[in-house]
Each structure stands twice: as C-alpha cells, then as structure tokens.
Short mmCIF file of C-alpha atoms in Angstrom, two decimals:
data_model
loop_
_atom_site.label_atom_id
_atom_site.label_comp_id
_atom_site.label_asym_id
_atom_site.label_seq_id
_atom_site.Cartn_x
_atom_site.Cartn_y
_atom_site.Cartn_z
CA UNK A 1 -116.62 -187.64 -5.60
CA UNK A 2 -113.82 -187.93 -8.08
CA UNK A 3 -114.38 -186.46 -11.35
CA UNK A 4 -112.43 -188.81 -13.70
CA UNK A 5 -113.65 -190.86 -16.67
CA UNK A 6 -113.42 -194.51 -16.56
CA UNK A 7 -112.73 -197.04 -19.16
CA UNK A 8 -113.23 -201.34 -18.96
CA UNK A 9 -111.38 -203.29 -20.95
CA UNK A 10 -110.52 -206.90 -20.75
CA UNK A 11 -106.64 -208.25 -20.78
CA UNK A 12 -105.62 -211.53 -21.21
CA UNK A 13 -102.77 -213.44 -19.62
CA UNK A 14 -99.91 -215.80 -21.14
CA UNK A 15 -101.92 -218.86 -19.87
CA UNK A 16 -105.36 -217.50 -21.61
CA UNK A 17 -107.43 -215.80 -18.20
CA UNK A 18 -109.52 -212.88 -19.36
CA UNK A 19 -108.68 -209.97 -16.70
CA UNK A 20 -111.41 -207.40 -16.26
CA UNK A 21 -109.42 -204.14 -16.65
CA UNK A 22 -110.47 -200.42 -15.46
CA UNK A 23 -108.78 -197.45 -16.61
CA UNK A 24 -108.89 -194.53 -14.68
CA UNK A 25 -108.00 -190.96 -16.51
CA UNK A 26 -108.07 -187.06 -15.77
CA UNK A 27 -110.94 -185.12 -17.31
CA UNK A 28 -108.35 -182.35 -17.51
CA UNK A 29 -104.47 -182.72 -19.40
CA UNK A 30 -102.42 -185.64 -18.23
CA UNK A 31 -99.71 -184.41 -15.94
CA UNK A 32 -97.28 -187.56 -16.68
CA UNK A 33 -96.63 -190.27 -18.93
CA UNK A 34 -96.53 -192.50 -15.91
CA UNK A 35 -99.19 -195.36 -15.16
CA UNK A 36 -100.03 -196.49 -11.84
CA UNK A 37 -101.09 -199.94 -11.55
CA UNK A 38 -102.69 -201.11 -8.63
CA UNK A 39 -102.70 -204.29 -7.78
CA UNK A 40 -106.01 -205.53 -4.89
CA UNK A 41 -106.19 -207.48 -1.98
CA UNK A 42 -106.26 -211.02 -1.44
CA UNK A 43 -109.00 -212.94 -3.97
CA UNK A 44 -109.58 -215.78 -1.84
CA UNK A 45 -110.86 -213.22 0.94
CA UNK A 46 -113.17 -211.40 -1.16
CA UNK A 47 -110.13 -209.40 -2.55
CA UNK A 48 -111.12 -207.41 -5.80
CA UNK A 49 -110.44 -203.94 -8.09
CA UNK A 50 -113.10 -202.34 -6.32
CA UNK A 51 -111.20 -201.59 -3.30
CA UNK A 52 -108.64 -199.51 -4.97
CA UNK A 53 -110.99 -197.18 -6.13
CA UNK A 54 -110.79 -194.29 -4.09
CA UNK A 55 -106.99 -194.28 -4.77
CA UNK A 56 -107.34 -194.84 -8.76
CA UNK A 57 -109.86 -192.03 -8.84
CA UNK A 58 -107.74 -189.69 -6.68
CA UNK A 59 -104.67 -190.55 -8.37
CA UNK A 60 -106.61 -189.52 -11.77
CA UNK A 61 -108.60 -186.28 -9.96
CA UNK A 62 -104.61 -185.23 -9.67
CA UNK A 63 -103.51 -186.05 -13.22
CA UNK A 64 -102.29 -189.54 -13.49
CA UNK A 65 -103.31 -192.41 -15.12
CA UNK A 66 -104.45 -195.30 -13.06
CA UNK A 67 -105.17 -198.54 -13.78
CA UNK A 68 -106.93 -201.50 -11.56
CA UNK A 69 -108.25 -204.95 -12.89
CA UNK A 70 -109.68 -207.99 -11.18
CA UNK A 71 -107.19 -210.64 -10.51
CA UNK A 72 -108.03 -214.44 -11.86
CA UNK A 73 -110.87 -215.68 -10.18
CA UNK A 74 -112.36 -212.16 -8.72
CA UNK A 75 -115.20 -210.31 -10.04
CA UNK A 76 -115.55 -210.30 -13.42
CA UNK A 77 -112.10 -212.54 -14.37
CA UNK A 78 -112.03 -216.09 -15.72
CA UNK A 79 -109.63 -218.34 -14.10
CA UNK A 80 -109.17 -219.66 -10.38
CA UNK A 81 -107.45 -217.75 -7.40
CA UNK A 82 -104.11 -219.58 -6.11
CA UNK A 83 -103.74 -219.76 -2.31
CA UNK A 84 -100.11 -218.28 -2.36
CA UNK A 85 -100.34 -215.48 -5.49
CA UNK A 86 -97.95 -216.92 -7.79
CA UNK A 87 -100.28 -217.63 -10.81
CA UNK A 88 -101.54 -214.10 -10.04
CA UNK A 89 -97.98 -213.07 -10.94
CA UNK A 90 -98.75 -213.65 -14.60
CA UNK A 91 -102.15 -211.48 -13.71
CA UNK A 92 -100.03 -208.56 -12.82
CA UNK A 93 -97.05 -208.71 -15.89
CA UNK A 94 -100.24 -209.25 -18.35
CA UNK A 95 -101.38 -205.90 -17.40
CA UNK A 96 -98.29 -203.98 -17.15
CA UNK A 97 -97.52 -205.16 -20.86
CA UNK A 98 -101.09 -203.83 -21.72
CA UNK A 99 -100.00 -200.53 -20.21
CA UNK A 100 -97.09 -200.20 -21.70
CA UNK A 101 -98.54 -201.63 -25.47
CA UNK A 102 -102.45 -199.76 -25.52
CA UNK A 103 -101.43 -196.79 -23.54
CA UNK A 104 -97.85 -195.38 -24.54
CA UNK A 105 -96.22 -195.56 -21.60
CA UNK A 106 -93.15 -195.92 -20.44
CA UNK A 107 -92.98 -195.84 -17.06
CA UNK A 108 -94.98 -198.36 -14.47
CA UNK A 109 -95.50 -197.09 -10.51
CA UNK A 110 -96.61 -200.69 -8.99
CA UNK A 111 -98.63 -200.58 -6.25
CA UNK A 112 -99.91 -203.50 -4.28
CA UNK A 113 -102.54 -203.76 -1.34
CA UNK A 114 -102.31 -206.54 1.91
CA UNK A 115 -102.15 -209.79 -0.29
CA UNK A 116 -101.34 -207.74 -3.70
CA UNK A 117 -98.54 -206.27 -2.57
CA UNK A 118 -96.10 -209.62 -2.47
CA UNK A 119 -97.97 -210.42 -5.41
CA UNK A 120 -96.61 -207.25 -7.54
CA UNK A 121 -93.40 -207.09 -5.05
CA UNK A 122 -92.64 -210.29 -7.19
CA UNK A 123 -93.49 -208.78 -10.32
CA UNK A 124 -92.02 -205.97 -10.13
CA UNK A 125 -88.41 -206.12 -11.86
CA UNK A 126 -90.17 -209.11 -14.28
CA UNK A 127 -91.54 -206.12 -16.10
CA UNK A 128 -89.14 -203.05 -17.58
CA UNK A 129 -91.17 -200.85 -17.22
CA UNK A 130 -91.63 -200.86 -13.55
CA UNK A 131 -89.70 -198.34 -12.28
CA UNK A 132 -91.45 -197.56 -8.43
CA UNK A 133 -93.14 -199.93 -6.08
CA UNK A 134 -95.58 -198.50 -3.50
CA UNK A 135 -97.08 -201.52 -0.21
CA UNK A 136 -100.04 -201.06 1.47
CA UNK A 137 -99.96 -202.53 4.48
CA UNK A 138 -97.25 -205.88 3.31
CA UNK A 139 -98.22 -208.84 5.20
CA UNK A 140 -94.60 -209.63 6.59
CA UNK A 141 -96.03 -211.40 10.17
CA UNK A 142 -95.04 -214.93 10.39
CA UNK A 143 -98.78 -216.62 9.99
CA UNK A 144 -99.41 -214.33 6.81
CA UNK A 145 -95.52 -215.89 5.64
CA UNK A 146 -96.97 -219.14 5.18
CA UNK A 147 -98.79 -218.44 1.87
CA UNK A 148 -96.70 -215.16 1.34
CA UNK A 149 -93.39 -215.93 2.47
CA UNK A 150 -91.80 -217.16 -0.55
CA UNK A 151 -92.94 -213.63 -2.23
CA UNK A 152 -90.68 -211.69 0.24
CA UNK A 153 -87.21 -212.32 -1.45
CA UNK A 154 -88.37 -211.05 -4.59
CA UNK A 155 -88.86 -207.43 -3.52
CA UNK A 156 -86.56 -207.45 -0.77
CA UNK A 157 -83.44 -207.55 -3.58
CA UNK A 158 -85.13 -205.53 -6.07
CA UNK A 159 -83.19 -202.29 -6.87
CA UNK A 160 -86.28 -200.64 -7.65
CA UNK A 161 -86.80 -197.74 -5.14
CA UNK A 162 -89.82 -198.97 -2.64
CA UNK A 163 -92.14 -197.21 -0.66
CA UNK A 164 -93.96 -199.65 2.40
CA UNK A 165 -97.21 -197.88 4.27
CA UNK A 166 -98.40 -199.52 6.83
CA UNK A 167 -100.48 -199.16 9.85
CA UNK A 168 -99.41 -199.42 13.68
CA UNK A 169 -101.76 -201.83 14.42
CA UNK A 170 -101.56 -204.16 11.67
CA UNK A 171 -102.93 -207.49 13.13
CA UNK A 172 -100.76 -209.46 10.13
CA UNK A 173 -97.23 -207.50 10.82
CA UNK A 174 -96.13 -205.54 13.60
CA UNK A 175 -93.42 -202.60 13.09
CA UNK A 176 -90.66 -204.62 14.06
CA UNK A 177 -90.91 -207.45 11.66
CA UNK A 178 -91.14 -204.38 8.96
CA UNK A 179 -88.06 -202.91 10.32
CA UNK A 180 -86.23 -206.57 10.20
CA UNK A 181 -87.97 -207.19 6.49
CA UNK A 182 -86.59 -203.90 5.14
CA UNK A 183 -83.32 -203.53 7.02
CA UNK A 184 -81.21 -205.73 4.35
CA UNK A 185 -83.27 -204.44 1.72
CA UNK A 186 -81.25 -204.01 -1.27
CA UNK A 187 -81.78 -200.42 -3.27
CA UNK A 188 -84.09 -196.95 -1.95
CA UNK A 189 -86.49 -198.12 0.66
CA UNK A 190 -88.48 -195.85 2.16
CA UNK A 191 -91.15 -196.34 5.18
CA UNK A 192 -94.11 -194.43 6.44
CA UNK A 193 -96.69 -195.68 9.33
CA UNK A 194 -100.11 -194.33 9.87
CA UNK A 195 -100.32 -194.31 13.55
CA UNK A 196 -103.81 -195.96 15.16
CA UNK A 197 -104.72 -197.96 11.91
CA UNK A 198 -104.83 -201.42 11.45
CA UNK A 199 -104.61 -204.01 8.18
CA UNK A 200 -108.02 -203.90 7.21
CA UNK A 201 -108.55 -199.94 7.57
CA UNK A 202 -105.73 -199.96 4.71
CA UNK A 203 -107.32 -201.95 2.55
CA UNK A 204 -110.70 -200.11 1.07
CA UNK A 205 -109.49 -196.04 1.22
CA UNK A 206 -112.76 -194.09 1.57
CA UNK A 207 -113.66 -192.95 -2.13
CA UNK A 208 -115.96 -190.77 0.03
CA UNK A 209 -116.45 -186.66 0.72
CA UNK A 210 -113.90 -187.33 3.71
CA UNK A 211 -111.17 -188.33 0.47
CA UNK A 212 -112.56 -185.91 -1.66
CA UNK A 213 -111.41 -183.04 1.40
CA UNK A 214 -108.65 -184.39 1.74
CA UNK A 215 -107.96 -183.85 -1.93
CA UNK A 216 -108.94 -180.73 -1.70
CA UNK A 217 -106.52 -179.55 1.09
CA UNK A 218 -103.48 -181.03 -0.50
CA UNK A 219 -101.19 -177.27 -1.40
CA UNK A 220 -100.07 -177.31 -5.18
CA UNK A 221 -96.47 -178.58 -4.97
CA UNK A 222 -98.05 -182.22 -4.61
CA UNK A 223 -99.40 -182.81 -7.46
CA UNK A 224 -96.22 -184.54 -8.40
CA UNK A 225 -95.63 -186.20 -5.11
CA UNK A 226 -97.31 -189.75 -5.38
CA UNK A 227 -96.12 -191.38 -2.21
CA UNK A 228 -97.29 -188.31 0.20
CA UNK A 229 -100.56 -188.03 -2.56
CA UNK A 230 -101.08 -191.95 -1.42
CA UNK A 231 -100.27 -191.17 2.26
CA UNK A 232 -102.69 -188.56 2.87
CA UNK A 233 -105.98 -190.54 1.40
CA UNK A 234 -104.99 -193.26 3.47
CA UNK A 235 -104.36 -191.56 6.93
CA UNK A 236 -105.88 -189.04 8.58
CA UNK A 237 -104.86 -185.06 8.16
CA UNK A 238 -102.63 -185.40 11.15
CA UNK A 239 -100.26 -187.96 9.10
CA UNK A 240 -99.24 -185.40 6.45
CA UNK A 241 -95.35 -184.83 6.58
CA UNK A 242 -93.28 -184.32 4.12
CA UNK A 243 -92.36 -187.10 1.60
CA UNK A 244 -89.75 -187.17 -0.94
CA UNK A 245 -91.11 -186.75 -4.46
CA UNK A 246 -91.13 -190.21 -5.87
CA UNK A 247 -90.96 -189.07 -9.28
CA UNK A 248 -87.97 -187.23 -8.41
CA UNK A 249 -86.69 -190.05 -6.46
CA UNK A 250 -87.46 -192.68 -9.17
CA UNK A 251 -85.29 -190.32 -11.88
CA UNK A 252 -82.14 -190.37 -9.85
CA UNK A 253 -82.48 -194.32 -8.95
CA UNK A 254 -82.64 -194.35 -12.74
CA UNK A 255 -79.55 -192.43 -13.39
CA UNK A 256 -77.14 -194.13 -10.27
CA UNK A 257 -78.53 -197.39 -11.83
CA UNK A 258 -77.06 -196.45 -15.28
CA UNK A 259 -73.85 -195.35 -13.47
CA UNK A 260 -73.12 -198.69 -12.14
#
C-alpha cells in the first residue's frame, strides 16, 4: 500500500460549487515543486476522485505532490454534472489556482482520465501554470465525440507538450482515430499504447500489492520520469520501455517557447 499522507480540503469554483479536494504528499522530502492534478472519469457514469487513487498515491510514494478532487456533482461536491464537461472546466481551473495559491507551486502536470481528459485537455492552457498534459485513455471515437467532440480542438492546438496512453482495445477509440486526432497536433505530442487493455481497465489503476510491486521494481533513474512512472502502474511489466523524461521534456518546450 502506498505510504503517503493525505489531506481534504474543500475548493470552491468562480460560480460558487464546493469541490471536495484530496492532497496527496510524500512522507519523505519532496522531490519537485511540481503538482500533479488529476482530473477523474466521467461524473454522470459514476466518475469520481476515487479512481485516481492508486496513481495519486504512487505519484506521492515517488516524491510528488498529487492532487485529486471530486468534480461538481460527484461524491462529496455541491453542484450538478453537465452532460458534455464544460461547466466542469471551471471545476478543473478552480483547483489549479488552489495549487498554485495554498501550495507554492509553480508548475501544474494535468492529467485527465476517459471523460476527464477533454475536460482538462480544455483547461489546460486556461491556466499558466500548466505546463504538461498527460490522457488516459481520450475518448476520440465518433459516438464518445458527441458529448466530447467540441473538447478536442482545445488540446489538439495547445503548445503544451502532451502525453496520450491508451489501450489497444479501447471500445470508445480505436488506434487509428488516435493517430488521425494527434497527427495535426500542434506542439510535443507523444503516444504510448498498452497492448491487450481496453477503456475501462484504464480507468481505476490497481492501488493494490500488484501496484505497490510494480513500484518497487521501477530502477532509480525514474523517479523523475512521470510519463514512464504513469505507464508502468497502468500496464503490465511487459509495457516498460523507455520514455522521455517529461520533466526534462517540459523544460526545453519551455525554453523553444520563449525563443519564439
């Protein structure tokens, strides 16, 4: 099991919802002054902040900060869920400015899971701060577009450097509509699939003693590589390759950025 601390707190948005707010931190010295927020599936499904714990609590086993809350209308939020996400949008920038305001940082890894990934893809360069964006399993596929679809333009022309997981046999996009998504994709995009698993598998990441191996096996160098860190609790042991280090990636986006 992981052996963080956790805090609650309560957030509220620009149009007054109360956001039930978890903050997930090392025992041990904070490796960076980056914040990953993580952003849950789809409310209206039974979506909530409880599925991202096994990442929060890894995340936080390895150093970082990691914070999850309940979008409007889940668990212990005020408010109604919206059918597309867009009021959630407001959910996702009220948190970030939380971050940024109660917990000194600076710099804001997004990460969104099924429905909460268009949610924060939209968010994403709303908020300064931001300066990464991490899908779980995006639901590009042409039914999911009818609710999502107007979400995709927002994250597609983002400079922010992006990082879409996804299963092979995701029942709401196949590999090919990712490939035609992300091939006009405007700044660093990067792509990795987790052969054999579908939508739903990518959704609630075991916080189990499977995760907690896993963990365990990962060789020192990676404590700074987030993407492959988020990789390997999702997939099995046969899916670790070699990622860039996002950090390290997310520094020289930075500096090309201020170049242009």
């Amino acid at each position: 099991m992981s052996n963080c601390t956790v805090e609650s707190s309560s957030v509220e948005t620009s149009d007054g919802v109360k956001l039930h707010t978890r903050l997930f931190k090392p025992r041990e010295e904070i490796k960076d002054n980056l914040v990953v927020v993580l952003v849950h599936p789809y409310t209206v499904l039974g979506g909530c902040q409880g599925l991202l714990r096994g990442i929060s609590g890894g995340l936080a086993d390895k150093g970082y900060r990691a914070v999850t809350f309940d979008m409007r209308g889940a668990g212990r939020s005020s408010g109604r869920p919206s059918l597309t996400g867009f009021a959630e949008i407001k959910d996702v920038i009220a948190v970030c400015k939380w971050v940024c305001e109660n917990l000194s940082a600076d710099r804001i890894l997004l990460v969104g899971s099924s429905a909460g990934a268009p949610i924060a893809g939209s968010a994403a360069d709303e908020i300064e701060q931001v300066v990464g964006y991490v899908s779980l399993g995006y639901p590009f596929g042409m039914t999911a577009s009818i609710l999502f679809g107007r979400h995709h333009k927002a994250i597609l022309q983002s400079p922010k450097p992006k990082l879409f997981v996804m299963g092979t046999r995701d029942g709401f996009t196949s590999v090919k509509q990712l490939n035609n998504k992300l091939s006009s994709a405007a700044g660093r995009v990067e792509t990795h699939l987790i052969e054999g698993v579908g939508h739903f598998q990518m959704e609630g990441p075991a916080h189990d003693a499977q995760m907690h191996l896993n963990l365990q096996q990962l060789d020192s160098r990676s404590s700074h590589q987030i993407a492959f860190f988020f990789i390997l609790i999702l997939g099995p042991l046969s899916a670790r390759e070699r990622m860039d280090d996002l950090p390290h990636l997310l520094r020289s986006q930075n500096k090309e950025t201020k170049k242009t």
